mmCIF file of C-alpha atoms in Angstrom:
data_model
loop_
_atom_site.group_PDB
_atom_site.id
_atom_site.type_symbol
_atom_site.label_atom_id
_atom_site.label_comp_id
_atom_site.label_asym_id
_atom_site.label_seq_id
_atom_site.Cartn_x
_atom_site.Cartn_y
_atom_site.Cartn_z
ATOM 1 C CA UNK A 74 86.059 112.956 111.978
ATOM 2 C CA UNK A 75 86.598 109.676 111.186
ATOM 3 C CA UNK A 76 88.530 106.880 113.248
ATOM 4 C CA UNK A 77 90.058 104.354 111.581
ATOM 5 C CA UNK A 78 90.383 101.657 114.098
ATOM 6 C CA UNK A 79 93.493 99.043 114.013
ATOM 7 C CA UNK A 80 91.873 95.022 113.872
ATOM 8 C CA UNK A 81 92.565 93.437 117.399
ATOM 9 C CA UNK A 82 94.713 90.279 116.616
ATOM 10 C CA UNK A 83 96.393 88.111 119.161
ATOM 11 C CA UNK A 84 100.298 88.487 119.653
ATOM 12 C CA UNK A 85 100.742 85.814 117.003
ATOM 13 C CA UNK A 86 98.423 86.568 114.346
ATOM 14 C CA UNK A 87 98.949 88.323 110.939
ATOM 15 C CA UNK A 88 99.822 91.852 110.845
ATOM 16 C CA UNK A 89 99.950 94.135 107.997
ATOM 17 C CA UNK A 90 102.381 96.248 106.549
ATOM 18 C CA UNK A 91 103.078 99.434 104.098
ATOM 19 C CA UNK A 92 105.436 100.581 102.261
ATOM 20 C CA UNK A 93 104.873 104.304 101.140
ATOM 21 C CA UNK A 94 107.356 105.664 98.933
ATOM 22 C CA UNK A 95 107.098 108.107 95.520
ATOM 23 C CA UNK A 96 109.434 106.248 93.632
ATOM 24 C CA UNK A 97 108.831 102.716 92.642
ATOM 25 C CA UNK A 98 112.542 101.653 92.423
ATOM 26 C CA UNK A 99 112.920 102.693 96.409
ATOM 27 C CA UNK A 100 109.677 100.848 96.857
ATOM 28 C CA UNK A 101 110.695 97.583 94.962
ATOM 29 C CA UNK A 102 114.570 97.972 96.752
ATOM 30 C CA UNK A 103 112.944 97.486 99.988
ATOM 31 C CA UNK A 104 110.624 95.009 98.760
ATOM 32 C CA UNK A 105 113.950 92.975 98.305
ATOM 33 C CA UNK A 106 116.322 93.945 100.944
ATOM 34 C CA UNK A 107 115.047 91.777 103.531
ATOM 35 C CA UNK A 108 112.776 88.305 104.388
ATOM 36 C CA UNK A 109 109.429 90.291 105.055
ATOM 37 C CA UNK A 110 107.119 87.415 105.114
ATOM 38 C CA UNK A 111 109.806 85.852 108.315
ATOM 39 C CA UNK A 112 108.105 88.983 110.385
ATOM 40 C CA UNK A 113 104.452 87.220 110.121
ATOM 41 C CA UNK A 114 102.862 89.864 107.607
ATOM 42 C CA UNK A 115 99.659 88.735 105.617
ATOM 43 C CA UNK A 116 99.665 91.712 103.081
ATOM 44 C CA UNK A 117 102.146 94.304 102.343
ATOM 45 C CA UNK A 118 100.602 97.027 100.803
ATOM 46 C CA UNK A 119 102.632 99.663 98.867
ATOM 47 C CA UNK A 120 101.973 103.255 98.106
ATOM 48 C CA UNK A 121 103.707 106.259 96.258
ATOM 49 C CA UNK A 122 101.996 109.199 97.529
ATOM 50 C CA UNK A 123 100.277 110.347 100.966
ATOM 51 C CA UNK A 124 96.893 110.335 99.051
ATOM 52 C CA UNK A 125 96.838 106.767 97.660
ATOM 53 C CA UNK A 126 98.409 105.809 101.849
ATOM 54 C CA UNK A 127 95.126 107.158 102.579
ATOM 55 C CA UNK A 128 93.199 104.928 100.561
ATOM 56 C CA UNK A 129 94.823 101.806 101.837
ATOM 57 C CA UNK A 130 94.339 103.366 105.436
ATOM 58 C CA UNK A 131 90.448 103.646 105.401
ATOM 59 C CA UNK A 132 89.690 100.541 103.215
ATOM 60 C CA UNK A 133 92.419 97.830 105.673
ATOM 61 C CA UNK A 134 94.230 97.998 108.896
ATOM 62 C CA UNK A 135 97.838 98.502 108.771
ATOM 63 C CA UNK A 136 100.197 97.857 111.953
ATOM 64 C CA UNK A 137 103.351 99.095 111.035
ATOM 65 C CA UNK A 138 103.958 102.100 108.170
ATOM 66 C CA UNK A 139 107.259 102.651 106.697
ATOM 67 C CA UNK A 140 107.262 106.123 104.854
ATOM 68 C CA UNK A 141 109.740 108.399 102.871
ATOM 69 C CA UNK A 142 109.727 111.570 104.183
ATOM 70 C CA UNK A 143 110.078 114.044 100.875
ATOM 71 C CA UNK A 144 107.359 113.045 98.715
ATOM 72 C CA UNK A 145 105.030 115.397 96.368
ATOM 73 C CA UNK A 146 101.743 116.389 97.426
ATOM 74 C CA UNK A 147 102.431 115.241 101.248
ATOM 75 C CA UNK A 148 105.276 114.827 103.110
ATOM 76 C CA UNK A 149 106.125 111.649 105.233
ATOM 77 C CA UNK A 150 105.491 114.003 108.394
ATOM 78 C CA UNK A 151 102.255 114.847 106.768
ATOM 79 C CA UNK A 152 101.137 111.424 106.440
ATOM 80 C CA UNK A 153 102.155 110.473 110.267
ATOM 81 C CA UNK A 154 99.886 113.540 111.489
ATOM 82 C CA UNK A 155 97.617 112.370 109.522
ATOM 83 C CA UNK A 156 97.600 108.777 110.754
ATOM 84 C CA UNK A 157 98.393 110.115 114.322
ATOM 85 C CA UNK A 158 94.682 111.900 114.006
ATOM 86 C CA UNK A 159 92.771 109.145 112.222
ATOM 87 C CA UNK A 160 94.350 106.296 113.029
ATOM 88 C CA UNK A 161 95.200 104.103 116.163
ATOM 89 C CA UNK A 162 98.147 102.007 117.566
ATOM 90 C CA UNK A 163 100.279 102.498 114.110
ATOM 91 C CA UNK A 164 103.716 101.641 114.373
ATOM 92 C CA UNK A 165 105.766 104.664 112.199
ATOM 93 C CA UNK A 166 109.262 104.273 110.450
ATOM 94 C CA UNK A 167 109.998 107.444 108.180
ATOM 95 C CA UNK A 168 113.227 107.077 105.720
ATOM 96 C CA UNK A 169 114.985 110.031 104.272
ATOM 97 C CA UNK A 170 117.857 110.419 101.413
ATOM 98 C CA UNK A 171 119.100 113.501 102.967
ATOM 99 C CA UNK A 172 120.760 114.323 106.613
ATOM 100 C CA UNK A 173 118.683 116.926 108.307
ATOM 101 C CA UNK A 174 118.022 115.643 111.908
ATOM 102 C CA UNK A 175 115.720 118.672 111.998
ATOM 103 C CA UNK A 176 112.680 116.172 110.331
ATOM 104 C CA UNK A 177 114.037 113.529 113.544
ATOM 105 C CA UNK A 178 112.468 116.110 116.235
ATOM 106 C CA UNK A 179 108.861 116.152 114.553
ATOM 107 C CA UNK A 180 108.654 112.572 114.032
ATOM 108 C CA UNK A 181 109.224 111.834 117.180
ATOM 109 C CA UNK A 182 106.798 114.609 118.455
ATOM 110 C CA UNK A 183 104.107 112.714 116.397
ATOM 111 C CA UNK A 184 105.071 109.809 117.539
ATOM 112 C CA UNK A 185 107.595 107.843 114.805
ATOM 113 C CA UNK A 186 109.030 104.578 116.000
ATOM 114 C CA UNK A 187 112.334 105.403 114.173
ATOM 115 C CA UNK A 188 113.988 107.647 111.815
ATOM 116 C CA UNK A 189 116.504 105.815 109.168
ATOM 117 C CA UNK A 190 118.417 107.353 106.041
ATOM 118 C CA UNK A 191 118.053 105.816 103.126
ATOM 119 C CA UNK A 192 118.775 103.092 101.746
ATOM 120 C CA UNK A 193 118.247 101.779 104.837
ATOM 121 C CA UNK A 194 120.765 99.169 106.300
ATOM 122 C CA UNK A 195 119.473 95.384 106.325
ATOM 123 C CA UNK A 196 120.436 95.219 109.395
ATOM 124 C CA UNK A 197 118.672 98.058 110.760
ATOM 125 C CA UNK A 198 115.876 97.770 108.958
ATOM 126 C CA UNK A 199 115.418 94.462 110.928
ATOM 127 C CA UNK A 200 116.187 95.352 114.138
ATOM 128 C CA UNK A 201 113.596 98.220 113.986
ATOM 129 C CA UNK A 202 111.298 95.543 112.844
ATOM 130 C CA UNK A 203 111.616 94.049 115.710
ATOM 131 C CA UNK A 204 111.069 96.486 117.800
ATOM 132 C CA UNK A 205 107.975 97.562 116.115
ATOM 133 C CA UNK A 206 106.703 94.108 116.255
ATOM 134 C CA UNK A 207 107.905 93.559 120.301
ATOM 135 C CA UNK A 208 105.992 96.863 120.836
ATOM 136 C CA UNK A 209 102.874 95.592 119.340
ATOM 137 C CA UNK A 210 103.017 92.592 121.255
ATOM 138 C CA UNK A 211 103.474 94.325 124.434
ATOM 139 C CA UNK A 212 100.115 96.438 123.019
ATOM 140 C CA UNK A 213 98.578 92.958 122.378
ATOM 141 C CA UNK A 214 98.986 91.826 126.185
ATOM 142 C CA UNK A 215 97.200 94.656 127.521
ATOM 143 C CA UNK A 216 93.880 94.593 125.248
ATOM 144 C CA UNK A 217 94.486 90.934 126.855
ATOM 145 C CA UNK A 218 94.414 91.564 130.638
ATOM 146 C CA UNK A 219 91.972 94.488 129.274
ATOM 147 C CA UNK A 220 89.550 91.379 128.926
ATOM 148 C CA UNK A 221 89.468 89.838 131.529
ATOM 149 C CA UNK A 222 88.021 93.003 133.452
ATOM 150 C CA UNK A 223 91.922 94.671 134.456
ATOM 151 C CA UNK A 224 91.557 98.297 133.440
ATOM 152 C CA UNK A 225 94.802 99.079 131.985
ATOM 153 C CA UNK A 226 94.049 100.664 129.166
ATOM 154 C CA UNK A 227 97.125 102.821 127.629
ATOM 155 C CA UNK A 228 96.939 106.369 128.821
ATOM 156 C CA UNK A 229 93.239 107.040 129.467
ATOM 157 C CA UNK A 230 91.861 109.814 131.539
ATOM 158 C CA UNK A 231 91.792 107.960 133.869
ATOM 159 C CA UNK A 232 93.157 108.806 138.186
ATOM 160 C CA UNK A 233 96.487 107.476 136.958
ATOM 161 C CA UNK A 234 96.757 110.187 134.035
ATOM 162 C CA UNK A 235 95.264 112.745 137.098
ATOM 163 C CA UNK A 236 97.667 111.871 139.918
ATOM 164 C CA UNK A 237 100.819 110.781 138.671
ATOM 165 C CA UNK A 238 103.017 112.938 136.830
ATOM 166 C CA UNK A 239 105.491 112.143 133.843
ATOM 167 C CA UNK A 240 108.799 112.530 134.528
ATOM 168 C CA UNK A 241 110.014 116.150 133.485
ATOM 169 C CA UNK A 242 111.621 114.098 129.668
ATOM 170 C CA UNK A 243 113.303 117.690 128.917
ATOM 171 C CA UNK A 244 115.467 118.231 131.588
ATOM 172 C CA UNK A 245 116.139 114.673 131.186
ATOM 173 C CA UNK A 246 117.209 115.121 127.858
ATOM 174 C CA UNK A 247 118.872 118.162 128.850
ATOM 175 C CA UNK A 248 121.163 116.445 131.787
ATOM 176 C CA UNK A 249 122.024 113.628 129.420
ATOM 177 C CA UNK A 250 123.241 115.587 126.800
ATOM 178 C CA UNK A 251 125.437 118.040 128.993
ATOM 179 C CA UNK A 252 126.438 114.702 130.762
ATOM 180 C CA UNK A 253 125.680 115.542 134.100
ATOM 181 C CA UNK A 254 125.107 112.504 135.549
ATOM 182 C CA UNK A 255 124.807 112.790 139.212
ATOM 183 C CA UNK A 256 121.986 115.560 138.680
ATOM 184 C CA UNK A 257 120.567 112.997 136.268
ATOM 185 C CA UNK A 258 120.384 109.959 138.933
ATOM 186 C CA UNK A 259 119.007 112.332 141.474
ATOM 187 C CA UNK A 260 116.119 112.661 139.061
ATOM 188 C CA UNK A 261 115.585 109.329 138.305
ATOM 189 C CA UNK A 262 115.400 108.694 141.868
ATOM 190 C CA UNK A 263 113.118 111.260 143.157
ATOM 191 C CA UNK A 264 110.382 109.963 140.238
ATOM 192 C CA UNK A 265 111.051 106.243 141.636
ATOM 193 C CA UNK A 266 110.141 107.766 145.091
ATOM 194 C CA UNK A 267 106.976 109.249 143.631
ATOM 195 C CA UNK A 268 106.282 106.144 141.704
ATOM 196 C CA UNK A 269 106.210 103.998 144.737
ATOM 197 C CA UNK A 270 104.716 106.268 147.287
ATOM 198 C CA UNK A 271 101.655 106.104 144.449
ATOM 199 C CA UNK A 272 99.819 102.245 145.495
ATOM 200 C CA UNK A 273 98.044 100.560 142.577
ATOM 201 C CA UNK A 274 99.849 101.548 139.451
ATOM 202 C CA UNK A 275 98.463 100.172 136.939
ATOM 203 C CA UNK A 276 100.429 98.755 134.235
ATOM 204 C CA UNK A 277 99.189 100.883 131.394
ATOM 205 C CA UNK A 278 100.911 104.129 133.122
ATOM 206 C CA UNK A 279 104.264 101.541 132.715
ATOM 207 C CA UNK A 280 103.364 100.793 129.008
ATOM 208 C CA UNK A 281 103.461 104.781 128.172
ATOM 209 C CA UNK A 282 106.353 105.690 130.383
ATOM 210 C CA UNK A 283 108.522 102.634 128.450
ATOM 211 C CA UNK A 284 107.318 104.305 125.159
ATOM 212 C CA UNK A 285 108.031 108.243 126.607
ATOM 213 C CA UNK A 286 111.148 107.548 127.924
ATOM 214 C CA UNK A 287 112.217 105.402 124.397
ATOM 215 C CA UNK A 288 110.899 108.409 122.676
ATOM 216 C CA UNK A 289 113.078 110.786 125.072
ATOM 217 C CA UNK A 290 116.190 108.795 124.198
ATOM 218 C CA UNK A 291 116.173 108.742 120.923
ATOM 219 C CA UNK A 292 115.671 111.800 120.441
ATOM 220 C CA UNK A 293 118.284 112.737 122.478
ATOM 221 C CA UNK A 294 121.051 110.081 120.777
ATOM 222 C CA UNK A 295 120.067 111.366 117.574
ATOM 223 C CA UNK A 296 121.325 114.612 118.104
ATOM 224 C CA UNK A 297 124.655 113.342 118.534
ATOM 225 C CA UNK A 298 124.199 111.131 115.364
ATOM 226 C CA UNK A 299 124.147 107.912 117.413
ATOM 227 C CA UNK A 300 121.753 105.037 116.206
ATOM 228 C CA UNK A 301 119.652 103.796 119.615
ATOM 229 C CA UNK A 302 118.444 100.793 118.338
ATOM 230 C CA UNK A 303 121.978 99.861 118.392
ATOM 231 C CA UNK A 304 122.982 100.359 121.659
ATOM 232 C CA UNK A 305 119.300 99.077 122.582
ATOM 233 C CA UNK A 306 119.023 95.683 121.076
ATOM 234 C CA UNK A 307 121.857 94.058 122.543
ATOM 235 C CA UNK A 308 120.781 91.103 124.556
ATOM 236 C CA UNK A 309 120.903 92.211 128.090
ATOM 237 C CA UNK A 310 119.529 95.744 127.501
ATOM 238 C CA UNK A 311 116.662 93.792 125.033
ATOM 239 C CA UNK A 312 115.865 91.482 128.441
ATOM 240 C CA UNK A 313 115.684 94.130 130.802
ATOM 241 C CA UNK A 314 113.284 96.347 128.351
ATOM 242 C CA UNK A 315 110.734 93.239 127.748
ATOM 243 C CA UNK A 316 110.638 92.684 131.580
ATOM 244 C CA UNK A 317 110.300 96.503 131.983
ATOM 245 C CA UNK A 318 106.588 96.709 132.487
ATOM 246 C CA UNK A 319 106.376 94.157 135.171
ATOM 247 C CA UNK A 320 106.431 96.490 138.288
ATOM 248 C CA UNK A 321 108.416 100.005 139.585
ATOM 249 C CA UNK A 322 111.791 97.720 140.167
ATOM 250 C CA UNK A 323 111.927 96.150 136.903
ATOM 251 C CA UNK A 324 111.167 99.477 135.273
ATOM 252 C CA UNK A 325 113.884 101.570 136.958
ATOM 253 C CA UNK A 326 116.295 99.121 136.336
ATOM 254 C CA UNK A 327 115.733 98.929 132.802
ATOM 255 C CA UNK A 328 115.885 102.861 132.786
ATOM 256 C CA UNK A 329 119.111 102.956 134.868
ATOM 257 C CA UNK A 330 120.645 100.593 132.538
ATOM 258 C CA UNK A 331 119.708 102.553 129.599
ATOM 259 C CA UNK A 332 120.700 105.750 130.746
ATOM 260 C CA UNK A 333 124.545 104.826 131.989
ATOM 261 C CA UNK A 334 124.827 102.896 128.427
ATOM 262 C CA UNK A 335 123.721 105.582 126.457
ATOM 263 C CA UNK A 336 125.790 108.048 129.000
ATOM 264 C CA UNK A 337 129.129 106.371 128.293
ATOM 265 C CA UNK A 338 128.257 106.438 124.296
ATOM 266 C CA UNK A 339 127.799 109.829 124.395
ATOM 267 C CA UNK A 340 131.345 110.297 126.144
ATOM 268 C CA UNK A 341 132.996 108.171 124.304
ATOM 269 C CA UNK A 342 131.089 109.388 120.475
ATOM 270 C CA UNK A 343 132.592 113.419 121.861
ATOM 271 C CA UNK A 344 136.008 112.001 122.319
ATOM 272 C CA UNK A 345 136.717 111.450 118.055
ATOM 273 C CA UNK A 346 139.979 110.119 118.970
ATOM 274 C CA UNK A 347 138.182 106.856 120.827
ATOM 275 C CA UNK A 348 135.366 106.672 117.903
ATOM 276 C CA UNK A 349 138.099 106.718 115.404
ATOM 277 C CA UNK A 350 140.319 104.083 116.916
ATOM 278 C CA UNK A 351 137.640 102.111 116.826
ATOM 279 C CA UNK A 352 136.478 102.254 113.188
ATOM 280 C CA UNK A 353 140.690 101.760 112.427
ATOM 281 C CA UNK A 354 140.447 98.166 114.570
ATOM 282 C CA UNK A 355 137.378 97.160 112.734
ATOM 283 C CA UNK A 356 138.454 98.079 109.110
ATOM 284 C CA UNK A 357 141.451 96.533 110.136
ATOM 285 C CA UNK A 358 139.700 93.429 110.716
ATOM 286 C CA UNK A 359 137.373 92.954 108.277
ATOM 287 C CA UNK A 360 139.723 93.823 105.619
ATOM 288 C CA UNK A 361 139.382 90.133 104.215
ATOM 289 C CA UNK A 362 135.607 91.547 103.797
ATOM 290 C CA UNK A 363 135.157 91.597 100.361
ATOM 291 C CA UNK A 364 131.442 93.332 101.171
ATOM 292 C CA UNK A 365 132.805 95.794 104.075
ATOM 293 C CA UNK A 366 130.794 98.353 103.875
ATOM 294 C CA UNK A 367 129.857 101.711 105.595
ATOM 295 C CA UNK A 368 126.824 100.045 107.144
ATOM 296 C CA UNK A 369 128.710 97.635 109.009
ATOM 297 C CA UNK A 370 131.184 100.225 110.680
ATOM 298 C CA UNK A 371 128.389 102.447 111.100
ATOM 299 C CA UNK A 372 126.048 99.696 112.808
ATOM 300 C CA UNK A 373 129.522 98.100 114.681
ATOM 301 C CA UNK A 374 130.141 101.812 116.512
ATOM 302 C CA UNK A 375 126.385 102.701 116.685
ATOM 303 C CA UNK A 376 126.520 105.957 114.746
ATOM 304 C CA UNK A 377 124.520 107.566 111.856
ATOM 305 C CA UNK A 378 126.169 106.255 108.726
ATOM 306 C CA UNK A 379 126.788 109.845 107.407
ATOM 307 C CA UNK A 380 128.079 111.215 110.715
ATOM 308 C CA UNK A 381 130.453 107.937 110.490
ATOM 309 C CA UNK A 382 131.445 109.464 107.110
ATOM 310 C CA UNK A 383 132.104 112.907 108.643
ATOM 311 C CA UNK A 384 134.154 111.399 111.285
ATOM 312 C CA UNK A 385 136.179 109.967 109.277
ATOM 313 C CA UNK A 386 137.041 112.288 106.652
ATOM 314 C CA UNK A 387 137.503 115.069 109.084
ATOM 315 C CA UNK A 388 140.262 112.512 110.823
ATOM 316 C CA UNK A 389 141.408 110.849 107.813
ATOM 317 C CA UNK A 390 140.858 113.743 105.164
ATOM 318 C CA UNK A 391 139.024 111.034 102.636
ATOM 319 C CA UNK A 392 135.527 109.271 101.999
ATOM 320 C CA UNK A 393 134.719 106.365 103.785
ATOM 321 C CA UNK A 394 135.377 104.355 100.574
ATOM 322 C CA UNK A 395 138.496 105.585 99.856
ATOM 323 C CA UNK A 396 139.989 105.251 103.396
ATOM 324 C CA UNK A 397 138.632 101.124 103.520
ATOM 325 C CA UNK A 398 141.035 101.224 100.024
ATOM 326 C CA UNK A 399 144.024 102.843 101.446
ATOM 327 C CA UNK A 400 144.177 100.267 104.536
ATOM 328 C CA UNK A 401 143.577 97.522 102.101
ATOM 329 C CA UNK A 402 146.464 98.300 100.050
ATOM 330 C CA UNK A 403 148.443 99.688 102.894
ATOM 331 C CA UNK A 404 147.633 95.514 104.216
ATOM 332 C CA UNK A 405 148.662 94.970 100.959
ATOM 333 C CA UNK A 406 152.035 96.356 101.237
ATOM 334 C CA UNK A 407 152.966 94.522 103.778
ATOM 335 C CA UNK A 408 152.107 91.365 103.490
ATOM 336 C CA UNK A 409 153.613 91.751 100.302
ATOM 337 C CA UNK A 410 157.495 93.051 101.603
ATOM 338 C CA UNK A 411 157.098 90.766 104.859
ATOM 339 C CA UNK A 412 155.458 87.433 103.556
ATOM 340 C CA UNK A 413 155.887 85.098 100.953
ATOM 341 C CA UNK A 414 152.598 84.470 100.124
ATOM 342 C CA UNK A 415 151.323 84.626 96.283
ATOM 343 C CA UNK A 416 150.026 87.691 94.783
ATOM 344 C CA UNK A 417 146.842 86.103 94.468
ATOM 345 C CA UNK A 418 146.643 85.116 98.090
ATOM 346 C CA UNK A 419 147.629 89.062 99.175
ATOM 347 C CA UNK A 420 144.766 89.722 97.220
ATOM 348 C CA UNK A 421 142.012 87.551 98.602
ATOM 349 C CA UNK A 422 143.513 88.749 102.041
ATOM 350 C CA UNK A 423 142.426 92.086 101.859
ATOM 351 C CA UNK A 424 139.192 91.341 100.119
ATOM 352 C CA UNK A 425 139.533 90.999 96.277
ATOM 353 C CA UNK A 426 138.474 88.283 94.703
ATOM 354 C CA UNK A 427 139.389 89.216 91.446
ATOM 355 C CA UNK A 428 143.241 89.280 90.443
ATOM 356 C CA UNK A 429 142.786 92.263 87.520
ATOM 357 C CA UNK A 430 141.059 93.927 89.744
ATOM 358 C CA UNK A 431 143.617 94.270 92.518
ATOM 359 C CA UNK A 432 146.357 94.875 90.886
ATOM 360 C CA UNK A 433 144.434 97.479 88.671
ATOM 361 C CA UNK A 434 143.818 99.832 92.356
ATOM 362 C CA UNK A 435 147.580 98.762 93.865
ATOM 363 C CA UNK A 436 149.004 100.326 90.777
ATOM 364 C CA UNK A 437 146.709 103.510 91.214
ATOM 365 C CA UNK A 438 148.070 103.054 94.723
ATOM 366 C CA UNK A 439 151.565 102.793 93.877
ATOM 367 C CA UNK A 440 152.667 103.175 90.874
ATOM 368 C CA UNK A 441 153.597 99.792 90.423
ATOM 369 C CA UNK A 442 152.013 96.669 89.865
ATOM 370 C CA UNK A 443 152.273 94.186 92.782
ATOM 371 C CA UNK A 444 154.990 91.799 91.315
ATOM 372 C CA UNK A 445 156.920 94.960 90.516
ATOM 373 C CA UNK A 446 156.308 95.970 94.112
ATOM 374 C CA UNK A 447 157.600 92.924 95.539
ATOM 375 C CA UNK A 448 161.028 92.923 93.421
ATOM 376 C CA UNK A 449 161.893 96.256 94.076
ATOM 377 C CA UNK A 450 161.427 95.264 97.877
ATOM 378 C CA UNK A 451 164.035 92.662 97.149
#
């Protein structure tokens, strides 16, 4: 079989990209939807089947893939096995139109960095960019030390792959999920204990446990339609991961931190009540938003944008688009009976820039148009 070997470039150098994706409009909307060449990439290659992937795959190296999932003639889980047999060190993103968090447990068996819906937010689009490229960096830094004659090579057979176990990632999973967190810390503290009774860890074993464990927890978030790169790339929890493969202390701290932050989400995601109240404040706020979107309540309480939407039509009994409406012209309303500001003004307020256009939906709203409003209040 052949191996199709990733090119060994410095942390800085140019990296490659693809885009594989069986219709050309999805292909050319990502294309646009963010500053790719900002990320350092010398080629971005495009594709719009698993077969032609191929071809770019044996003829150029490729460091980060981002892949639809339901394509013709090979799935996006099709091409990752695929890559995850032939090729090495590939960084995986797979996007999907539809919400089945059935196709999120295989990718991240084979290995996928993340798992988005599509179209994919800006936002996280970029932060799993960065991840990707912080990960190949990290990757990078160990062919590095690799050279100057410090064998830590990522998850060799080697005596650390003999002697020290893995931590058992399914009952982890398992304790998280049914939140019980003292039997959880107990864990994490018996496989410090083993850790440091082992002397001379090298820090390859710490390179694949970061990755394992990241793989564990998203996994685990996703079932409960929560976004981890969310809750991940905040600054302090970004710090704490980068110094992560320093030594056993840094490691366990970053894992502690991790686990009590994604603990409390989980909480406070079950209690709707908490998660709603929150998407109400931040509507509320960004009502002047003429662009507020479902993306940026999704991203702001770290959930799924369609389990956002499910959230808040079970609470609210309406889409997402129709409940932003409603509070704008409920804002409306008021500022309306309890201000004197102009019409125009009210408008602009609660994010319409265009006259016509607001009074066109507070009629709908209504039944009357806003200066009609405002006289009968008087």
């Amino acid at each position: 079989m052949a191996v199709i070997m990733r090119r060994k470039r410095g942390i800085t150098g140019p990296m490659n990209i693809m885009i594989v994706d069986d219709e050309q409009p999805a292909i050319e909307g990502l294309l646009h939807l963010i500053d790719w060449q900002s990320y350092g990439f010398e080629h971005i290659y495009t594709a719009r089947s698993m077969t032609e992937a191929m071809g770019v795959l044996k003829e150029d190296a490729v460091e980060i893939m981002i892949c639809d999932i339901e394509m013709p003639g090979g799935s996006g889980i099709d091409l990752l096995k695929w890559v995850r047999e032939h090729c090495c060190e590939m960084e995986v993103v797979l996007l999907t139109a539809y919400e089945n968090f059935s196709y999120a447990k295989d990718a991240v068996s084979y290995g996928c960095l993340e798992y988005l819906l599509k179209p994919p937010v800006p936002e996280e689009l970029k932060a799993v960019l960065n991840r990707a490229v912080e990960k190949i960096a990290q990757q990078e830094e160990a062919l590095r030390y690799r050279q100057y004659g410090q064998d830590i090579q990522l998850w060799e057979l080697t005596e650390d792959r003999e002697n020290v176990t893995l931590p058992d990632f399914p009952l982890w999973t398992k304790l998280l999920l049914e939140k019980q967190q003292k039997a959880l810390c107990q864990e994490v503290d018996a496989y410090e204990r083993i850790l440091r009774a082992r002397e001379g860890l090298k820090t390859g074993f710490l390179l694949h446990l970061h990755e394992d464990f990241l793989q564990m927890l998203y996994s685990a978030l996703t079932e409960k339609g929560i976004q981890a790169h969310q809750l991940l790339d905040n600054g302090d929890t970004a710090r704490l991961s980068v110094r992560s493969v320093a030594g056993i202390t840094d490691m366990f701290l970053w894992i502690r931190h991790v686990l009590k932050l994604a603990a409390s989400y989980i909480e406070e995601v079950e209690k709707t009540d908490t998660v709603m109240g929150k998407i109400r404040r931040y509507v509320s706020q960004h009502l002047a938003d003429e662009d507020l979107s479902r993306g940026d309540i999704a991203g702001y309480v770290y959930l799924n944008p369609d389990y956002l939407t499910r959230i808040v039509k079970k609470e609210t009994g309406l889409p997402i688009s129709e409940y932003i409406q409603r509070e704008r012209m409920e804002a409306a309303m008021k500022l309306i009976d309890k201000t004197e500001l102009s019409i125009s003004s009210v408008a602009a307020e609660v994010g319409y820039q265009h006259f016509s256009h607001f009074s066109k939906v507070f009629r709908k709203h209504t039944g009357m148009s806003p200066m009609e409003y405002r006289s009968r209040q008087k």
